[in-house]
Backbone as a chain_set.jsonl record, in Angstrom:
{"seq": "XXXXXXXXXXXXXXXXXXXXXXXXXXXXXXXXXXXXXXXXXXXXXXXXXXXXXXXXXXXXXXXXXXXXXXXXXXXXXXXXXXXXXXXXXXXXXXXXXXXXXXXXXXXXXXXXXXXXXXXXXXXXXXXXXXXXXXXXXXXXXXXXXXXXXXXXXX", "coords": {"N": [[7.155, -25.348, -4.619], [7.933, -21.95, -4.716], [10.446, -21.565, -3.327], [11.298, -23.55, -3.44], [13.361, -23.729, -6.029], [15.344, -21.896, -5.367], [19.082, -21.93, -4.687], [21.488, -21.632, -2.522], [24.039, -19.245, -2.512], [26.185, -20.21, -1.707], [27.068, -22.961, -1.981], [29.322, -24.094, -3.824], [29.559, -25.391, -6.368], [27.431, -24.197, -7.937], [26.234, -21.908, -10.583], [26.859, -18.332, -10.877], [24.358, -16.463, -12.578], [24.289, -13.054, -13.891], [21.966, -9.933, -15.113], [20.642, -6.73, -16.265], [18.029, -4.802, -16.808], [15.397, -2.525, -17.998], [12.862, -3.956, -18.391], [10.213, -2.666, -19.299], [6.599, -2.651, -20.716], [6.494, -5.459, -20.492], [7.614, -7.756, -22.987], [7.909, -10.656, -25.3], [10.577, -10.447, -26.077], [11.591, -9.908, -23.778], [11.213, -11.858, -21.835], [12.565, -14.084, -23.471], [15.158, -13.185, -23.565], [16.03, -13.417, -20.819], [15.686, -15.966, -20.147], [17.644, -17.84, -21.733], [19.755, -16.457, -20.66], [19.465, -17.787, -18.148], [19.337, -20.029, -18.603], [22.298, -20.5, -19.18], [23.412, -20.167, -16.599], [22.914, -21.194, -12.914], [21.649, -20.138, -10.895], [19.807, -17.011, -11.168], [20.347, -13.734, -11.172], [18.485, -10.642, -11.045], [19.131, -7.265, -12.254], [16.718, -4.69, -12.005], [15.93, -1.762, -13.592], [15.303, 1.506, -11.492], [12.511, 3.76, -11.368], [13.877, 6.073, -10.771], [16.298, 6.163, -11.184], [16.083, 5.37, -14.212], [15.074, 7.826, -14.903], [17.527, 9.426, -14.619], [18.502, 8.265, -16.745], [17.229, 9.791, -18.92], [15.113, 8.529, -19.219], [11.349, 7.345, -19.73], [9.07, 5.239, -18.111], [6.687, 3.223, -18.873], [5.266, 1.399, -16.759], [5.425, 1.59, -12.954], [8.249, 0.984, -11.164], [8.032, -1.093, -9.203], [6.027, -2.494, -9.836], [7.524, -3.69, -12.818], [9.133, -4.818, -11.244], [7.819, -6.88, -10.123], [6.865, -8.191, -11.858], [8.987, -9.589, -13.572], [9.994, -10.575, -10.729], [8.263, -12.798, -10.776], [8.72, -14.74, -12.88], [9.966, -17.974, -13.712], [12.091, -18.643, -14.05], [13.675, -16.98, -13.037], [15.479, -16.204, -10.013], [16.469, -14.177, -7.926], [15.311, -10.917, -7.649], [16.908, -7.487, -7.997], [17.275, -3.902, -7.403], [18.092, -1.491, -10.173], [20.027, 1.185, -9.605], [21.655, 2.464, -10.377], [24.737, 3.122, -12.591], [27.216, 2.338, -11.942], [26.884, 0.117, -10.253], [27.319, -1.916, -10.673], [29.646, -3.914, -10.514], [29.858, -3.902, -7.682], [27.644, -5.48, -7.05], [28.176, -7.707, -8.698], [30.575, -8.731, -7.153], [28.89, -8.978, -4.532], [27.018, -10.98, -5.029], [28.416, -12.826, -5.518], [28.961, -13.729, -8.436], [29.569, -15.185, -11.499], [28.929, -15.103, -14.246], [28.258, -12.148, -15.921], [25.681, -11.023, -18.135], [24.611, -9.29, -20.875], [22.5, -7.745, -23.726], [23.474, -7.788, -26.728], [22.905, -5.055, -28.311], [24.394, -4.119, -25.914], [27.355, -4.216, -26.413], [30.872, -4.595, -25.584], [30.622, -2.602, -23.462], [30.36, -3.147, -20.817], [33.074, -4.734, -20.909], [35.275, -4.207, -19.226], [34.559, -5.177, -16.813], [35.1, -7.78, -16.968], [37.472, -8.822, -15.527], [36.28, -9.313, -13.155], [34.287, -11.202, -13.625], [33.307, -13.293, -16.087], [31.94, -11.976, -19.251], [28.902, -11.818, -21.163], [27.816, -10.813, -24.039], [24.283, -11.401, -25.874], [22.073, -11.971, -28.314], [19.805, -9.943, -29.364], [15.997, -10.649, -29.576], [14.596, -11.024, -32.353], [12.521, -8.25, -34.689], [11.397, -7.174, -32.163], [11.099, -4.431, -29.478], [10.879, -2.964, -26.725], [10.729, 0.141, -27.599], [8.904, -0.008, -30.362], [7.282, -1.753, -29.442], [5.301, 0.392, -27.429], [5.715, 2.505, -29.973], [3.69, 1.037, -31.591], [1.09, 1.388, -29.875], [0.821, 3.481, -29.126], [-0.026, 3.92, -31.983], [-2.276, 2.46, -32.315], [-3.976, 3.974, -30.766], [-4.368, 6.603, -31.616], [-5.743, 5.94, -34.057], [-8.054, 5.135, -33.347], [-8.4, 2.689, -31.952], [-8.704, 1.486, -29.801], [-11.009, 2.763, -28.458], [-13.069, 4.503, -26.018], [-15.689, 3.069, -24.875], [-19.187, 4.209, -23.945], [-21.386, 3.741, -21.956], [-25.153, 4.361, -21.781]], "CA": [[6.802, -23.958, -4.322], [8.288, -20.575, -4.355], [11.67, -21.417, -2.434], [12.161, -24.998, -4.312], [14.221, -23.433, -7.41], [16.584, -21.189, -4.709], [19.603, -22.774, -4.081], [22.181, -20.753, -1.899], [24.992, -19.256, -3.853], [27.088, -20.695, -1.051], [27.349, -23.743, -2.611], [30.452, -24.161, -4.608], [28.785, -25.534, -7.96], [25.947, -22.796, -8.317], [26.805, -21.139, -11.584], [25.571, -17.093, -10.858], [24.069, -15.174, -13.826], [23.108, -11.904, -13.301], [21.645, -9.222, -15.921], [20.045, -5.666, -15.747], [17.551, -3.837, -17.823], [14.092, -1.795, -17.305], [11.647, -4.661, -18.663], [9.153, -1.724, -19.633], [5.893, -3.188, -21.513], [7.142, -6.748, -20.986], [7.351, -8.543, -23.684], [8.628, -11.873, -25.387], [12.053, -10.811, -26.064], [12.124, -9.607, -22.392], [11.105, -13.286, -21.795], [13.448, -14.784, -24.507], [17.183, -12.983, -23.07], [16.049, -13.854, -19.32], [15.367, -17.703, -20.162], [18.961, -17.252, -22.116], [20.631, -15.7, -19.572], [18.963, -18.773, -17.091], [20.318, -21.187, -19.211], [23.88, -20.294, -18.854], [23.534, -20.375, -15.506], [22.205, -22.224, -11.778], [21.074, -18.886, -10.445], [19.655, -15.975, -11.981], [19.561, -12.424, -10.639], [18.168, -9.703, -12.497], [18.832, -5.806, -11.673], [15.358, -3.987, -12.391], [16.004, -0.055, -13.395], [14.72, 1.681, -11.215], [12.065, 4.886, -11.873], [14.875, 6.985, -10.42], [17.594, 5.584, -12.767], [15.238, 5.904, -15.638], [14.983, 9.564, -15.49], [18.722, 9.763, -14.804], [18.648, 7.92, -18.361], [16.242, 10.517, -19.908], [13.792, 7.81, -20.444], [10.743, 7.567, -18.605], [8.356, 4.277, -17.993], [4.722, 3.164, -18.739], [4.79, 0.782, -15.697], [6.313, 1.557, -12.311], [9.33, -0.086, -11.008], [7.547, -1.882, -8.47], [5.343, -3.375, -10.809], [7.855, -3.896, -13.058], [10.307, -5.68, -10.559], [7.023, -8.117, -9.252], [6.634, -9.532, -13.075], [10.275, -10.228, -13.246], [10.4, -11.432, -9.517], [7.423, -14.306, -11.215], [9.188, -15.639, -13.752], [10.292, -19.032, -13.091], [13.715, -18.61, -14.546], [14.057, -15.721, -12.31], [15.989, -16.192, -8.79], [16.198, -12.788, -7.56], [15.638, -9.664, -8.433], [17.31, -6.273, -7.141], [17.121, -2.859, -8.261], [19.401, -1.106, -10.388], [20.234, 2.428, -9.235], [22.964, 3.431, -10.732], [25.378, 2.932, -13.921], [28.307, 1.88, -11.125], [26.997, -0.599, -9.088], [27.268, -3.016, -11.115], [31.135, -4.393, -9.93], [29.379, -4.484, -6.199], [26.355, -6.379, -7.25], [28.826, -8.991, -8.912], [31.04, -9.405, -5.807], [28.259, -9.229, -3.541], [26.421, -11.823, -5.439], [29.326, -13.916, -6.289], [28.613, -13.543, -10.08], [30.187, -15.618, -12.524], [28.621, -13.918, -15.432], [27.088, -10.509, -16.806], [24.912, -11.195, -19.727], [23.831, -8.35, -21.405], [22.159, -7.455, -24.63], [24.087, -7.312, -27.745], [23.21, -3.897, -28.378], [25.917, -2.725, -25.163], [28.077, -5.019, -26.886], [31.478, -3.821, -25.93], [30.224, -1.914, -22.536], [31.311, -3.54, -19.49], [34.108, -5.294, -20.602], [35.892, -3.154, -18.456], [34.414, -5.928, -15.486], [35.665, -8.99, -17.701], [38.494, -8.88, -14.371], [35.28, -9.941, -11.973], [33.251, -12.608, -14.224], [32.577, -13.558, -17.604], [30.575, -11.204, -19.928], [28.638, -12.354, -22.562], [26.582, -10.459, -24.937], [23.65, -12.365, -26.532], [21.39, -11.101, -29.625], [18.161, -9.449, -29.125], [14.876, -10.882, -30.376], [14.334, -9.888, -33.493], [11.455, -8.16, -34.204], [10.238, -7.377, -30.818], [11.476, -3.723, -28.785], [9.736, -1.757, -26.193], [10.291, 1.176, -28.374], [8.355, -0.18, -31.189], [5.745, -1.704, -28.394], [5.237, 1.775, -27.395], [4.749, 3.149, -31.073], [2.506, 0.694, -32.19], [-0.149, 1.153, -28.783], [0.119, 4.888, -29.447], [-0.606, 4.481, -33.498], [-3.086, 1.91, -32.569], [-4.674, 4.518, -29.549], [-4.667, 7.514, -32.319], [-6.578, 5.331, -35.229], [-9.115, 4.705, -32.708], [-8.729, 1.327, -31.534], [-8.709, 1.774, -27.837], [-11.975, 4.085, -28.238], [-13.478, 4.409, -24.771], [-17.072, 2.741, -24.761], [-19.487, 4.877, -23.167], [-23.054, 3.752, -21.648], [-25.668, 5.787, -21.786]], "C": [[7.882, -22.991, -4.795], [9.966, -21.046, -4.06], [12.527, -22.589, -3.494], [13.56, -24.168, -5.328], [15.679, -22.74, -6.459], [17.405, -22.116, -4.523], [20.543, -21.814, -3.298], [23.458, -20.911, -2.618], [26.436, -19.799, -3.074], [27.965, -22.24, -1.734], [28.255, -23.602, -3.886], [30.292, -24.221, -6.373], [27.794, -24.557, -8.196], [26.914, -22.009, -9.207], [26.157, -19.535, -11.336], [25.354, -15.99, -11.973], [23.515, -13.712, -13.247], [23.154, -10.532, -14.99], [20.783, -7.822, -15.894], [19.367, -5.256, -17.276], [15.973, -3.45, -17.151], [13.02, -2.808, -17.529], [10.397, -3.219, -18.243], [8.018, -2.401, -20.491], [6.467, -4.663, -21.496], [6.998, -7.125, -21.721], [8.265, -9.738, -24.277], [10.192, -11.529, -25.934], [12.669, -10.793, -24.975], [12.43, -11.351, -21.717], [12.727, -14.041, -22.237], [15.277, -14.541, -23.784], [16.701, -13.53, -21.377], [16.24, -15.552, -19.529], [16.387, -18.168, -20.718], [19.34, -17.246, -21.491], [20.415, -16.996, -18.726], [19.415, -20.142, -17.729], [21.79, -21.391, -19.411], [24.236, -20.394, -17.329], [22.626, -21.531, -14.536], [21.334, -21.324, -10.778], [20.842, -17.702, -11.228], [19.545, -14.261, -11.099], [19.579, -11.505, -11.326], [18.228, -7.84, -11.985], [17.941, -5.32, -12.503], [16.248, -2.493, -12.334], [14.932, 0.377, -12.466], [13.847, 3.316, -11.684], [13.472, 6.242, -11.896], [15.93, 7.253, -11.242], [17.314, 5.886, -13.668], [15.342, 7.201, -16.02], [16.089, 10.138, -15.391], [18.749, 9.63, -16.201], [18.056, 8.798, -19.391], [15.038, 9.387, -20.215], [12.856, 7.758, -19.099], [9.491, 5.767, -19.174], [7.333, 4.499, -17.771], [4.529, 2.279, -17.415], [5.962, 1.195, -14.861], [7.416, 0.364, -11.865], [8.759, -1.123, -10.118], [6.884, -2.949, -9.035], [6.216, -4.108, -11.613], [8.929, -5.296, -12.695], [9.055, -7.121, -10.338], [7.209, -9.334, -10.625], [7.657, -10.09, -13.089], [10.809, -11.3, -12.221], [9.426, -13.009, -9.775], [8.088, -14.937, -12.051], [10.058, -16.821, -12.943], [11.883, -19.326, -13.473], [14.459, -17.498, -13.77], [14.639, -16.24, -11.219], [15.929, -15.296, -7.773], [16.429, -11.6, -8.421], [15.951, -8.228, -7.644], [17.324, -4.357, -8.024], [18.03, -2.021, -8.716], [19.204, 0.202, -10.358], [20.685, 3.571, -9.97], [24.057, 2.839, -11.824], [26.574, 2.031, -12.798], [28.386, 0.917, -10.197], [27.248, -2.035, -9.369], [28.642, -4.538, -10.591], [31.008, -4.719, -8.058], [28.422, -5.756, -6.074], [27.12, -8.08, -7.456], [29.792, -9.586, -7.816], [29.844, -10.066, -4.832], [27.329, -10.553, -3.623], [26.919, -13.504, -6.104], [29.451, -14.396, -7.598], [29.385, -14.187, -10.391], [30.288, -15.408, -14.132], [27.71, -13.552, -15.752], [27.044, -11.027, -17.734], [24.343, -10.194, -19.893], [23.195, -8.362, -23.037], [23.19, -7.002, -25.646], [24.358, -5.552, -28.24], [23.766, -3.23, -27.054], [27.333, -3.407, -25.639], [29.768, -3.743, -26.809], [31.583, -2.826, -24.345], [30.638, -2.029, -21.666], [31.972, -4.484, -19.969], [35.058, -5.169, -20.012], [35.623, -4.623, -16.448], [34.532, -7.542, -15.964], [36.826, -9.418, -16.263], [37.997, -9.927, -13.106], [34.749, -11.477, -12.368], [33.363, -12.412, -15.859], [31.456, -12.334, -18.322], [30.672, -11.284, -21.092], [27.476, -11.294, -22.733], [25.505, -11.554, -25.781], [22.523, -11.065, -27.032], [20.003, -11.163, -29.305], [17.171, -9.771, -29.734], [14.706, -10.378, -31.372], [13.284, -9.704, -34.111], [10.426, -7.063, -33.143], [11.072, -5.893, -29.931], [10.538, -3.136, -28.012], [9.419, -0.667, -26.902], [9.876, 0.915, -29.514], [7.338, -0.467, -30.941], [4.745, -0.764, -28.684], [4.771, 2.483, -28.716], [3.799, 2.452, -31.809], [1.237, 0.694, -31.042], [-0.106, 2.877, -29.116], [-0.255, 4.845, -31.024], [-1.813, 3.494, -33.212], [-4.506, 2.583, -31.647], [-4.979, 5.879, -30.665], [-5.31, 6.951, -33.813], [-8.003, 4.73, -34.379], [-9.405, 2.579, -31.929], [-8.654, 0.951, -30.493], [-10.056, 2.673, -28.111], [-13.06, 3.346, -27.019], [-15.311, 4.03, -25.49], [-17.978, 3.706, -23.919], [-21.147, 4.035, -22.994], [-23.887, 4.244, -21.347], [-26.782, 5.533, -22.262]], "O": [[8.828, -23.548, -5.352], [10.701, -20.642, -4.961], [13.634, -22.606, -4.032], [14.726, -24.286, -4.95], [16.836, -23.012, -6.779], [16.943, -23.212, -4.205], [20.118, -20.708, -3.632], [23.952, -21.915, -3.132], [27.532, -19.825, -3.633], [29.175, -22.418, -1.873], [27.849, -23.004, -4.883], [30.698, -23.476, -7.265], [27.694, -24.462, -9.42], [28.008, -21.559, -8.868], [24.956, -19.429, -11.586], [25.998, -14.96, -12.174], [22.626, -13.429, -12.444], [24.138, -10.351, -15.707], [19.872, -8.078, -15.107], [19.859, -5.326, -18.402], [15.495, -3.927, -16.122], [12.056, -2.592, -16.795], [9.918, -2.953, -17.141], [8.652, -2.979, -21.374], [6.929, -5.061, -22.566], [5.77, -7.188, -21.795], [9.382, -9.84, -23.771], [10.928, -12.483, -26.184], [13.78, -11.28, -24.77], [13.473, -11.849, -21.295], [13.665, -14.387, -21.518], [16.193, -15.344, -23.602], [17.584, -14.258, -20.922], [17.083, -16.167, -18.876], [16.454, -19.338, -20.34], [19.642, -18.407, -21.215], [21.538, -17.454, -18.519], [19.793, -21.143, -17.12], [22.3, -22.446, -19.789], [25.372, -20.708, -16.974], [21.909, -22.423, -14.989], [20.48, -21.775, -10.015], [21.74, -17.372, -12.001], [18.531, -13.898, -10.505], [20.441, -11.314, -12.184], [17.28, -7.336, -11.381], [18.161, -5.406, -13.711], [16.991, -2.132, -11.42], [13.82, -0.152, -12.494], [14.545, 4.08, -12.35], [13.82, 7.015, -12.789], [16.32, 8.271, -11.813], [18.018, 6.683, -14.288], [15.618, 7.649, -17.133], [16.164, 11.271, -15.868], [18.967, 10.606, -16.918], [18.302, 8.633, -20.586], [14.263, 9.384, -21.172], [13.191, 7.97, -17.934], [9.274, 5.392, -20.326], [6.809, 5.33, -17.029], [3.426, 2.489, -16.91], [7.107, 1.276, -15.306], [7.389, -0.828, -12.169], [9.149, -2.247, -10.431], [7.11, -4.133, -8.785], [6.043, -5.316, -11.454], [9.331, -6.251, -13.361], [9.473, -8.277, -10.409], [7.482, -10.534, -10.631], [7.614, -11.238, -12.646], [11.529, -12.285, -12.383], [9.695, -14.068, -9.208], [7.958, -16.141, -11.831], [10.655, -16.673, -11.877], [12.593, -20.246, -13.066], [15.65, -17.216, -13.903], [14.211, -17.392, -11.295], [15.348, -15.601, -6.731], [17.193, -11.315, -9.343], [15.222, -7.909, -6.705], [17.392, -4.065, -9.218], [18.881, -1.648, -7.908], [18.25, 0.615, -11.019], [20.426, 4.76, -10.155], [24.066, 1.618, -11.669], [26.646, 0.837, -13.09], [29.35, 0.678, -9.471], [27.35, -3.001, -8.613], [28.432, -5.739, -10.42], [31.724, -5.44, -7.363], [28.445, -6.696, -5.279], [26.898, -9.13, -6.852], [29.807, -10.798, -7.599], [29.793, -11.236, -4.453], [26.929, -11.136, -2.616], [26.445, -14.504, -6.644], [30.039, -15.451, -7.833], [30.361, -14.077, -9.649], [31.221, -15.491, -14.931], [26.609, -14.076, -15.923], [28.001, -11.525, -18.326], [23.429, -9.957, -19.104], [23.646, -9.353, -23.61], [23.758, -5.924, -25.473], [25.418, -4.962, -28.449], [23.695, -2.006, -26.938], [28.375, -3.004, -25.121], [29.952, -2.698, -27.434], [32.689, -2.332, -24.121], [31.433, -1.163, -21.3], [31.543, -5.529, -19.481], [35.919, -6.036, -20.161], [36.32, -4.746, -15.442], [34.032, -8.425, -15.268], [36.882, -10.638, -16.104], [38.591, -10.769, -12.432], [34.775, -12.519, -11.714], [33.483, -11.39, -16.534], [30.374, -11.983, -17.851], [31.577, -11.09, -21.904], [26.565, -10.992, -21.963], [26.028, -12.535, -26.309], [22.227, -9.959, -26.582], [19.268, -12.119, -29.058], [17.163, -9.169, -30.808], [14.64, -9.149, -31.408], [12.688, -10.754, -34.351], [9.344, -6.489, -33.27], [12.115, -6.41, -29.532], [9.453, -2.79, -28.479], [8.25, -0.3, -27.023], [10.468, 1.694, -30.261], [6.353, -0.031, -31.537], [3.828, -0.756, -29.505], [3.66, 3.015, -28.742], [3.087, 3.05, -32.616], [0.316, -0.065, -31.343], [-1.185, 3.423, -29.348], [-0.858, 5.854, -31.391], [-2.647, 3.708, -34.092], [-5.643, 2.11, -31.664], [-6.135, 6.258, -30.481], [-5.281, 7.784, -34.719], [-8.82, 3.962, -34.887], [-10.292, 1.774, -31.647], [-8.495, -0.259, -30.332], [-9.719, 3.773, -27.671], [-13.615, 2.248, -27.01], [-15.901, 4.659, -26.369], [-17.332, 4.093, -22.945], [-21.885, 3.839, -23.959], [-23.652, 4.887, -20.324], [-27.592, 6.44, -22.456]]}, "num_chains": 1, "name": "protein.A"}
């Protein structure tokens, strides 16, 4: 079930990964760095942006965070997932979670090494290929050439 995969990070050997990003439009690279990231480690936890955060960021999301956080919280490589707030919390999250190491995306390459002091941080290389913001412009060029056109009955 459900609980099997948890192990408590109490345990001495439990390696703890943890990683943050918005998973917007999931897709297989979102997949690809989580299952990554879960392979470096014995635990996984994942900070979800949250809507709030987002629009701190200027960017804004096709699915809410809630939604967002549930697909994440299914994946089977997943452990937990918590929500990320704020650019700063990150140095709490890793105490509080007993982190051993931040994995992020190549492109912040360079970013928090600044928390290299707490845990390990590894960058690893982004699907290639595959971005939300390319998602995103191919469902709007494929929604303005008509290929979404609403059926009507009548």
């Amino acid at each position: 079930g459900l609980r099997s995969r948890r192990r408590p990070a109490e345990e001495a050997d439990v390696t703890v990964g943890i990683t943050y990003g918005t998973f917007d439009l999931f897709h297989i690279g979102h997949l690809r760095i989580l299952e990554r990231t879960r392979a470096l480690c014995d635990r996984l936890v994942v900070g979800v942006s949250t809507d709030e955060f987002n629009a701190l960021k200027g960017k804004r999301t096709a699915v809410p965070f809630h939604d967002r956080a549930s697909i994440v919280s299914a994946l089977r490589c997943v452990d937990e997932v918590i929500p990320e707030e704020s650019w700063d919390q990150k140095q709490g999250d890793i105490t509080r979670h007993s982190v051993d190491l931040l994995v992020m995306g190549d492109d912040w390459r360079g970013k928090f090494d600044d928390l290299a002091d707490l845990c390990e941080v590894v960058y690893l290389p982004r699907t290639p290929g595959i971005s939300t913001t390319e998602l995103r412009g191919h469902v709007v060029e494929l929604t303005a050439n008509g290929a979404f056109a609403v059926v009507t009955q009548g």
